[in-house]
Short mmCIF file of C-alpha atoms and ligand atoms in Angstrom, two decimals:
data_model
loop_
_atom_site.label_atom_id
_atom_site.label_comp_id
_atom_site.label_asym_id
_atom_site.label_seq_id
_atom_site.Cartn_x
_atom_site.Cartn_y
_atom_site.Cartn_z
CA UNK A 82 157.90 129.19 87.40
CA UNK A 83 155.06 128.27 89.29
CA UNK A 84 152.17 130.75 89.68
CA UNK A 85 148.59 131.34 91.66
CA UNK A 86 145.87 133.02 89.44
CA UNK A 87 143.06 134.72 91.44
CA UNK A 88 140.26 136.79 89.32
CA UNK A 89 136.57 136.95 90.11
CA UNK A 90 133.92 134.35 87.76
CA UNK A 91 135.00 135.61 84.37
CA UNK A 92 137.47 138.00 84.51
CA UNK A 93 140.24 135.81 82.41
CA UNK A 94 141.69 133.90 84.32
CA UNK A 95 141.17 131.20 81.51
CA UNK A 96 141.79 133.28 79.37
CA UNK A 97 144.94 134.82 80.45
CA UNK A 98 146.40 131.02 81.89
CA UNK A 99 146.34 129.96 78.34
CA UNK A 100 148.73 132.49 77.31
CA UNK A 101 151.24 132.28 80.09
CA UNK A 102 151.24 128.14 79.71
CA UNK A 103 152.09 128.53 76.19
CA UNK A 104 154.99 130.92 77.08
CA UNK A 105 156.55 129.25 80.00
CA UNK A 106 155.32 125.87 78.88
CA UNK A 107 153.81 125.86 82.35
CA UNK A 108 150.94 122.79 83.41
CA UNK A 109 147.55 125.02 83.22
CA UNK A 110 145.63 123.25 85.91
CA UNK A 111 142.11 124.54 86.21
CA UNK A 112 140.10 122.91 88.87
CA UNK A 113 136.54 123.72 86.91
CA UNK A 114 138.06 122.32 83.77
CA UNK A 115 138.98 119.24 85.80
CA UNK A 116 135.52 118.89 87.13
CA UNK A 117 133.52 119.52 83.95
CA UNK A 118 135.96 116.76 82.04
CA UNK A 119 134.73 114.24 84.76
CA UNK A 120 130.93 115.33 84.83
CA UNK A 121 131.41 115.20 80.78
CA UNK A 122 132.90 111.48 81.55
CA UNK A 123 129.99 110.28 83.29
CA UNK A 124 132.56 109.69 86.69
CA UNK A 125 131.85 109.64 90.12
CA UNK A 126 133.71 112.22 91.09
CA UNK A 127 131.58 114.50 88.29
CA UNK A 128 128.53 113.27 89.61
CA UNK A 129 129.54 114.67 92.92
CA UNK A 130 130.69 117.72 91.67
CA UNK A 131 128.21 118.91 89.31
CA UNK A 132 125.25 119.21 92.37
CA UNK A 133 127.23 121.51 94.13
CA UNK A 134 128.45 123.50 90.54
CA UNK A 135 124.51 123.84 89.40
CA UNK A 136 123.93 125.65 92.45
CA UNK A 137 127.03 128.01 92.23
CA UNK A 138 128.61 126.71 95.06
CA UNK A 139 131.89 125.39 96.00
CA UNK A 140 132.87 121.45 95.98
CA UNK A 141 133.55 121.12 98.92
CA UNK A 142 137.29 121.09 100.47
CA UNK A 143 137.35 116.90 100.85
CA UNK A 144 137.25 116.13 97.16
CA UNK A 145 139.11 119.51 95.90
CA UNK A 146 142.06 119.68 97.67
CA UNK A 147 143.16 116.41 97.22
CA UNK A 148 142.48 116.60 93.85
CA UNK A 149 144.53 119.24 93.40
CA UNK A 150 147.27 118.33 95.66
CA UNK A 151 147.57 115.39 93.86
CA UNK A 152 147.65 117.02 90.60
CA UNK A 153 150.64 119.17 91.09
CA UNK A 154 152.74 116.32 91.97
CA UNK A 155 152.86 114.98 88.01
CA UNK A 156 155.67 114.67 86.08
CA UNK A 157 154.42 117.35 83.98
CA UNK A 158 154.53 119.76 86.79
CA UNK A 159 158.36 120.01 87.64
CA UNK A 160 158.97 122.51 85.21
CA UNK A 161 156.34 124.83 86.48
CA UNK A 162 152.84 125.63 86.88
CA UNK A 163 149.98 127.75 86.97
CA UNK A 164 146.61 127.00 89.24
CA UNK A 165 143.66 128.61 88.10
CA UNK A 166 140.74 128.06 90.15
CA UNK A 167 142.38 127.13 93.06
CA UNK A 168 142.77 127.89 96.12
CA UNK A 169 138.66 129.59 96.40
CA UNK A 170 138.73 129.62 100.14
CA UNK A 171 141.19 130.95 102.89
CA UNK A 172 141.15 126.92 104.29
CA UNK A 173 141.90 125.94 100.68
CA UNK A 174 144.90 128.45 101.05
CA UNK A 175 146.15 127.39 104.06
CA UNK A 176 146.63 123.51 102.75
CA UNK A 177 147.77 124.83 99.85
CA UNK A 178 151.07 126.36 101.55
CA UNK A 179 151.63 123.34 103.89
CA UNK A 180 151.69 121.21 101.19
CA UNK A 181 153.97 123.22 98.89
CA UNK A 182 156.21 123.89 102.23
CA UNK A 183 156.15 119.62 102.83
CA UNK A 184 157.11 118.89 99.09
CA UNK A 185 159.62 121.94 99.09
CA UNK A 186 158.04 123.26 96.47
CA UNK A 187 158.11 126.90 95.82
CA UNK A 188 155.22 129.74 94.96
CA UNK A 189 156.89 132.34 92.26
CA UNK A 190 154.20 134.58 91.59
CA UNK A 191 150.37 135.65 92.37
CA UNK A 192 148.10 137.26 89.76
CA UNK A 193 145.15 139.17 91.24
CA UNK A 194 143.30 140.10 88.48
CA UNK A 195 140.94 143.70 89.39
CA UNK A 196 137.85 143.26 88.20
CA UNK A 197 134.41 145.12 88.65
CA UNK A 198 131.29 142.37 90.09
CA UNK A 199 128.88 143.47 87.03
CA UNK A 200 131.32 143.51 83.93
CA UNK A 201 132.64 139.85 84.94
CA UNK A 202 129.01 139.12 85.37
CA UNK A 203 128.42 140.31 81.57
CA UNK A 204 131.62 138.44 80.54
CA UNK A 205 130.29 135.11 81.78
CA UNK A 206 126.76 135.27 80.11
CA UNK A 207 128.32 136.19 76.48
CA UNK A 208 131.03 133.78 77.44
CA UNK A 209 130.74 131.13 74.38
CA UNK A 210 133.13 127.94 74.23
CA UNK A 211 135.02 126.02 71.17
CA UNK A 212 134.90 122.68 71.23
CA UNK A 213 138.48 122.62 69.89
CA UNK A 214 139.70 124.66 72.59
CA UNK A 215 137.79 125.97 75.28
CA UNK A 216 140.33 128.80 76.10
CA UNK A 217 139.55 130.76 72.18
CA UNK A 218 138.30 134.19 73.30
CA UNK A 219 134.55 134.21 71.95
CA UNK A 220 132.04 135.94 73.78
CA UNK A 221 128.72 137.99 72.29
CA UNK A 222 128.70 140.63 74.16
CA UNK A 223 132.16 141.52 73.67
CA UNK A 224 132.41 143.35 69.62
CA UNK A 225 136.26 142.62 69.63
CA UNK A 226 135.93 138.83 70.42
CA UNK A 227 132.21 138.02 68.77
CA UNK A 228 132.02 134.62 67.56
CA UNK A 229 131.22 134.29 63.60
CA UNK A 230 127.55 133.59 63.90
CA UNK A 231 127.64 130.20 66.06
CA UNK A 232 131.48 129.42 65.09
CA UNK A 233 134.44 130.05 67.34
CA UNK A 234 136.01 133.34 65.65
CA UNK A 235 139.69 131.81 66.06
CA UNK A 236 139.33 128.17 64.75
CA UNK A 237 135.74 128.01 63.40
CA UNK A 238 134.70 125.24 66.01
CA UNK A 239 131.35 124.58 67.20
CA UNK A 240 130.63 126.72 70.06
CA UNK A 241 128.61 125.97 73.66
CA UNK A 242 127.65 127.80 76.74
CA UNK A 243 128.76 126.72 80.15
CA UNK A 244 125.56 125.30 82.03
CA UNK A 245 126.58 127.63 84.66
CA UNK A 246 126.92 130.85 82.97
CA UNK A 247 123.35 131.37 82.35
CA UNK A 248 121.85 131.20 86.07
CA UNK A 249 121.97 134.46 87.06
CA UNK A 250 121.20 133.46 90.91
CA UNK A 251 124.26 130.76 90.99
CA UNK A 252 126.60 133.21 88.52
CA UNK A 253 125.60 135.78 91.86
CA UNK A 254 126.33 133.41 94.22
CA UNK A 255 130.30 132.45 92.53
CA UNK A 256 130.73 136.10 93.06
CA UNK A 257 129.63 136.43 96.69
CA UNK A 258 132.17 133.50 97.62
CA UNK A 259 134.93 135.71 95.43
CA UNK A 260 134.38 138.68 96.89
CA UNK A 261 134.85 137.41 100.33
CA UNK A 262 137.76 138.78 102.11
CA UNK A 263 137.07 137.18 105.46
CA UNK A 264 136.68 133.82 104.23
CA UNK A 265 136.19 133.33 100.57
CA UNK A 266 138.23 133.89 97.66
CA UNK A 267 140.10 137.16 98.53
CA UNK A 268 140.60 135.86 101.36
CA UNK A 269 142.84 133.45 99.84
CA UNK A 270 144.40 135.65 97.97
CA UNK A 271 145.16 137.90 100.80
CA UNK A 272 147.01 135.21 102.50
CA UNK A 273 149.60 134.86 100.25
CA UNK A 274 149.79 139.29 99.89
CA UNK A 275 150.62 138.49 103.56
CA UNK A 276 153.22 136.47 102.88
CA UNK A 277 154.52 138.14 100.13
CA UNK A 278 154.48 141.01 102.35
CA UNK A 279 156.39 139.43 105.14
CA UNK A 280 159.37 139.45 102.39
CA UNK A 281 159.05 135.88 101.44
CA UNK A 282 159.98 135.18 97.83
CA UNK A 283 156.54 135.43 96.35
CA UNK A 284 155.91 138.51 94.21
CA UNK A 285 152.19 139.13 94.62
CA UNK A 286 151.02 141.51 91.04
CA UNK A 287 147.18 142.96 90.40
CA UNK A 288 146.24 143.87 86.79
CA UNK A 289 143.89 145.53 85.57
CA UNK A 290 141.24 143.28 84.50
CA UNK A 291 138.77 145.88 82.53
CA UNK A 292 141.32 146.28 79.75
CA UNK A 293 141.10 144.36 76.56
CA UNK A 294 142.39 141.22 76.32
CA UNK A 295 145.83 142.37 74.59
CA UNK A 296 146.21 144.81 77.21
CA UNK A 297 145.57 142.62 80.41
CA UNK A 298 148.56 140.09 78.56
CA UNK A 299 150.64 142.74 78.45
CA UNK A 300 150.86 144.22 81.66
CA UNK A 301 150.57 140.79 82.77
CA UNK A 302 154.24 139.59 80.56
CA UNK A 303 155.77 142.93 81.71
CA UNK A 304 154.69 142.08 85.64
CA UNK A 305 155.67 138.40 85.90
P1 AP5 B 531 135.54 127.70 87.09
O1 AP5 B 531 135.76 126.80 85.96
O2 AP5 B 531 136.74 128.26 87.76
O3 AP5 B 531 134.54 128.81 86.52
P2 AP5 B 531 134.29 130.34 86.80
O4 AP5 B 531 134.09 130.47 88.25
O5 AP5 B 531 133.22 130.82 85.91
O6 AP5 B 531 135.54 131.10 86.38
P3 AP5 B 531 136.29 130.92 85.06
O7 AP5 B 531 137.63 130.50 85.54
O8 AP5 B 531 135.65 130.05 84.04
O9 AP5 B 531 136.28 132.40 84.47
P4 AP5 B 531 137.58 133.06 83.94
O10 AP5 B 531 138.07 134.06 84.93
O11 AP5 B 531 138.56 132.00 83.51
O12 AP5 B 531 137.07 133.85 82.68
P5 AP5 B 531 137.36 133.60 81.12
O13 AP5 B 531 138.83 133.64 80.81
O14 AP5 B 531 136.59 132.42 80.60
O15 AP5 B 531 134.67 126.98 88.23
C1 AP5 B 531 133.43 126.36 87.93
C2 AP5 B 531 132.87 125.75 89.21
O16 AP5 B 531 133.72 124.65 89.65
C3 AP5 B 531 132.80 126.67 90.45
O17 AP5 B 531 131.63 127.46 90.45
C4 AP5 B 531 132.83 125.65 91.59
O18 AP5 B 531 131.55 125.08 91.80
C5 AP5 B 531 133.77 124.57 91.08
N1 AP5 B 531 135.15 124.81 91.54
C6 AP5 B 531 136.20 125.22 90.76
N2 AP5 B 531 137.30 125.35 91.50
C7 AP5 B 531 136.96 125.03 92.79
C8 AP5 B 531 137.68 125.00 94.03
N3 AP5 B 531 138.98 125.34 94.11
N4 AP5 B 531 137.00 124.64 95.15
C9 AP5 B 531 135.70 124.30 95.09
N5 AP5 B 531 134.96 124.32 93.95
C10 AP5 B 531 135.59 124.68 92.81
O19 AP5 B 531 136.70 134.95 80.55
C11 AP5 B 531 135.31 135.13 80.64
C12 AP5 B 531 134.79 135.71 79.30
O20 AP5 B 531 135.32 137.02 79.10
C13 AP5 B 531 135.21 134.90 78.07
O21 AP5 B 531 134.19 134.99 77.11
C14 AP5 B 531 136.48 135.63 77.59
O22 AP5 B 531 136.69 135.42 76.22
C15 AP5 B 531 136.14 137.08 77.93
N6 AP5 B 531 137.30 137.87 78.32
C16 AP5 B 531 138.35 137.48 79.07
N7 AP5 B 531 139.20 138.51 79.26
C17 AP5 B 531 138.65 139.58 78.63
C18 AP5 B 531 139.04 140.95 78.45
N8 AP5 B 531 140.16 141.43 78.99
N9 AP5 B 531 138.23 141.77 77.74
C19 AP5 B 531 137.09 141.29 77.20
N10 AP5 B 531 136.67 140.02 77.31
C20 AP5 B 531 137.43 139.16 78.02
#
């Protein structure tokens, strides 16, 4: 099964992905992930990327969608995947579907996951990560999913912030480019509702992102 996540800046798309890929035994391919494990490596590609991530901004198209495109051809991808992260832009979109039309590959599903601007903005700045695994729900504004003191509340790992979660101006920014229907995020998304619409074979689902985490998996399993 190969799927499309699509979910304003911290409304679980992480979160969420990390379920599913342990269910299906899909490849979770997150292009942030991918770009903080090369800033974290000291590489040249994370040198590029983290100027533009500081800021809140995009990396731009040249070094993503390659990147990406590249990505889903590994062996570990023919039994299915799930991009989170990607496509953020309606051009990002549009090279996503040629390529997947040149390498005959298909889209199953999209996940739009509804979520209000301010409550994602909330999630991100309690959002706390495990060094075992970033994907362990801990977050301290959240009761049900409050670390134990400064240990992840699933594994007992150290926990971090995200450089990027505590700039309220870039965290503000990330949302703007979401929120974009014309050109931005939605608009991404949008373009495969199109298509979906046109009675392709994608099956284009929204879930209600407010929900508790439990919740949003379930409607999510009983969707896909
Ligand atoms: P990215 O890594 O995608 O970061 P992001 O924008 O903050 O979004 P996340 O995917 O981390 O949030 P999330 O929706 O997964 O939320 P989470 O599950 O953690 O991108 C980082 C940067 O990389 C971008 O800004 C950009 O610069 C660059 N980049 C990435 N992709 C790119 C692309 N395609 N093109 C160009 N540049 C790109 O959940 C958030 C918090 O809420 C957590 O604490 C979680 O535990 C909690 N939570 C989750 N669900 C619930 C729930 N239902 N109830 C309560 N709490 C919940």
């Amino acid at each position: 099964m190969n799927i499309l996540f699509f979910g304003p800046n911290g409304s679980g798309k992480g979160t969420q992905g990390a379920i599913v890929k342990d269910k299906y035994n899909a490849a979770h391919i997150e292009s942030g992930a991918i770009f903080r494990d090369n800033i974290k490596g000291g590489t040249e590609l994370g040198k590029q990327a983290k100027e533009y991530i500081d800021k809140g901004e995009l990396v731009p198209d040249e070094i993503t969608i390659p990147m990406i495109l590249d990505r889903l051809k590994q062996d570990d991808c023919k039994v299915g995947w799930l991009l989170d992260g990607f496509p953020r832009n309606k051009n990002q979109a549009i090279k996503l579907d040629e390529a997947l039309k040149a390498e005959n590959m298909s889209l199953d599903i999209v996940v739009e996951i509804l979520l209000d601007r301010q409550i994602a903005k909330d999630r991100i700045m309690g959002r706390r990560l495990c060094a075992n695994d970033n994907n362990h729900p801990n977050n301290i504004f959240i009761d049900a999913i409050k670390p134990d003191g400064d240990k992840c509340r699933v594994c007992g790992g150290d926990l971090s912030k995200r450089a990027d979660d505590q700039d309220e101006g870039a965290i503000d920014k990330r949302h703007g480019i979401y929120y974009d229907a014309d050109t931005g995020t939605l608009a991404a998304a949008y373009y495969f509702k199109d298509l979906a619409a046109q009675g392709g074979s994608i099956k284009y689902i929204t879930l209600d992102g407010a929900a508790d985490i439990k919740s949003v998996t379930a409607e999510l399993i009983s969707k896909l």
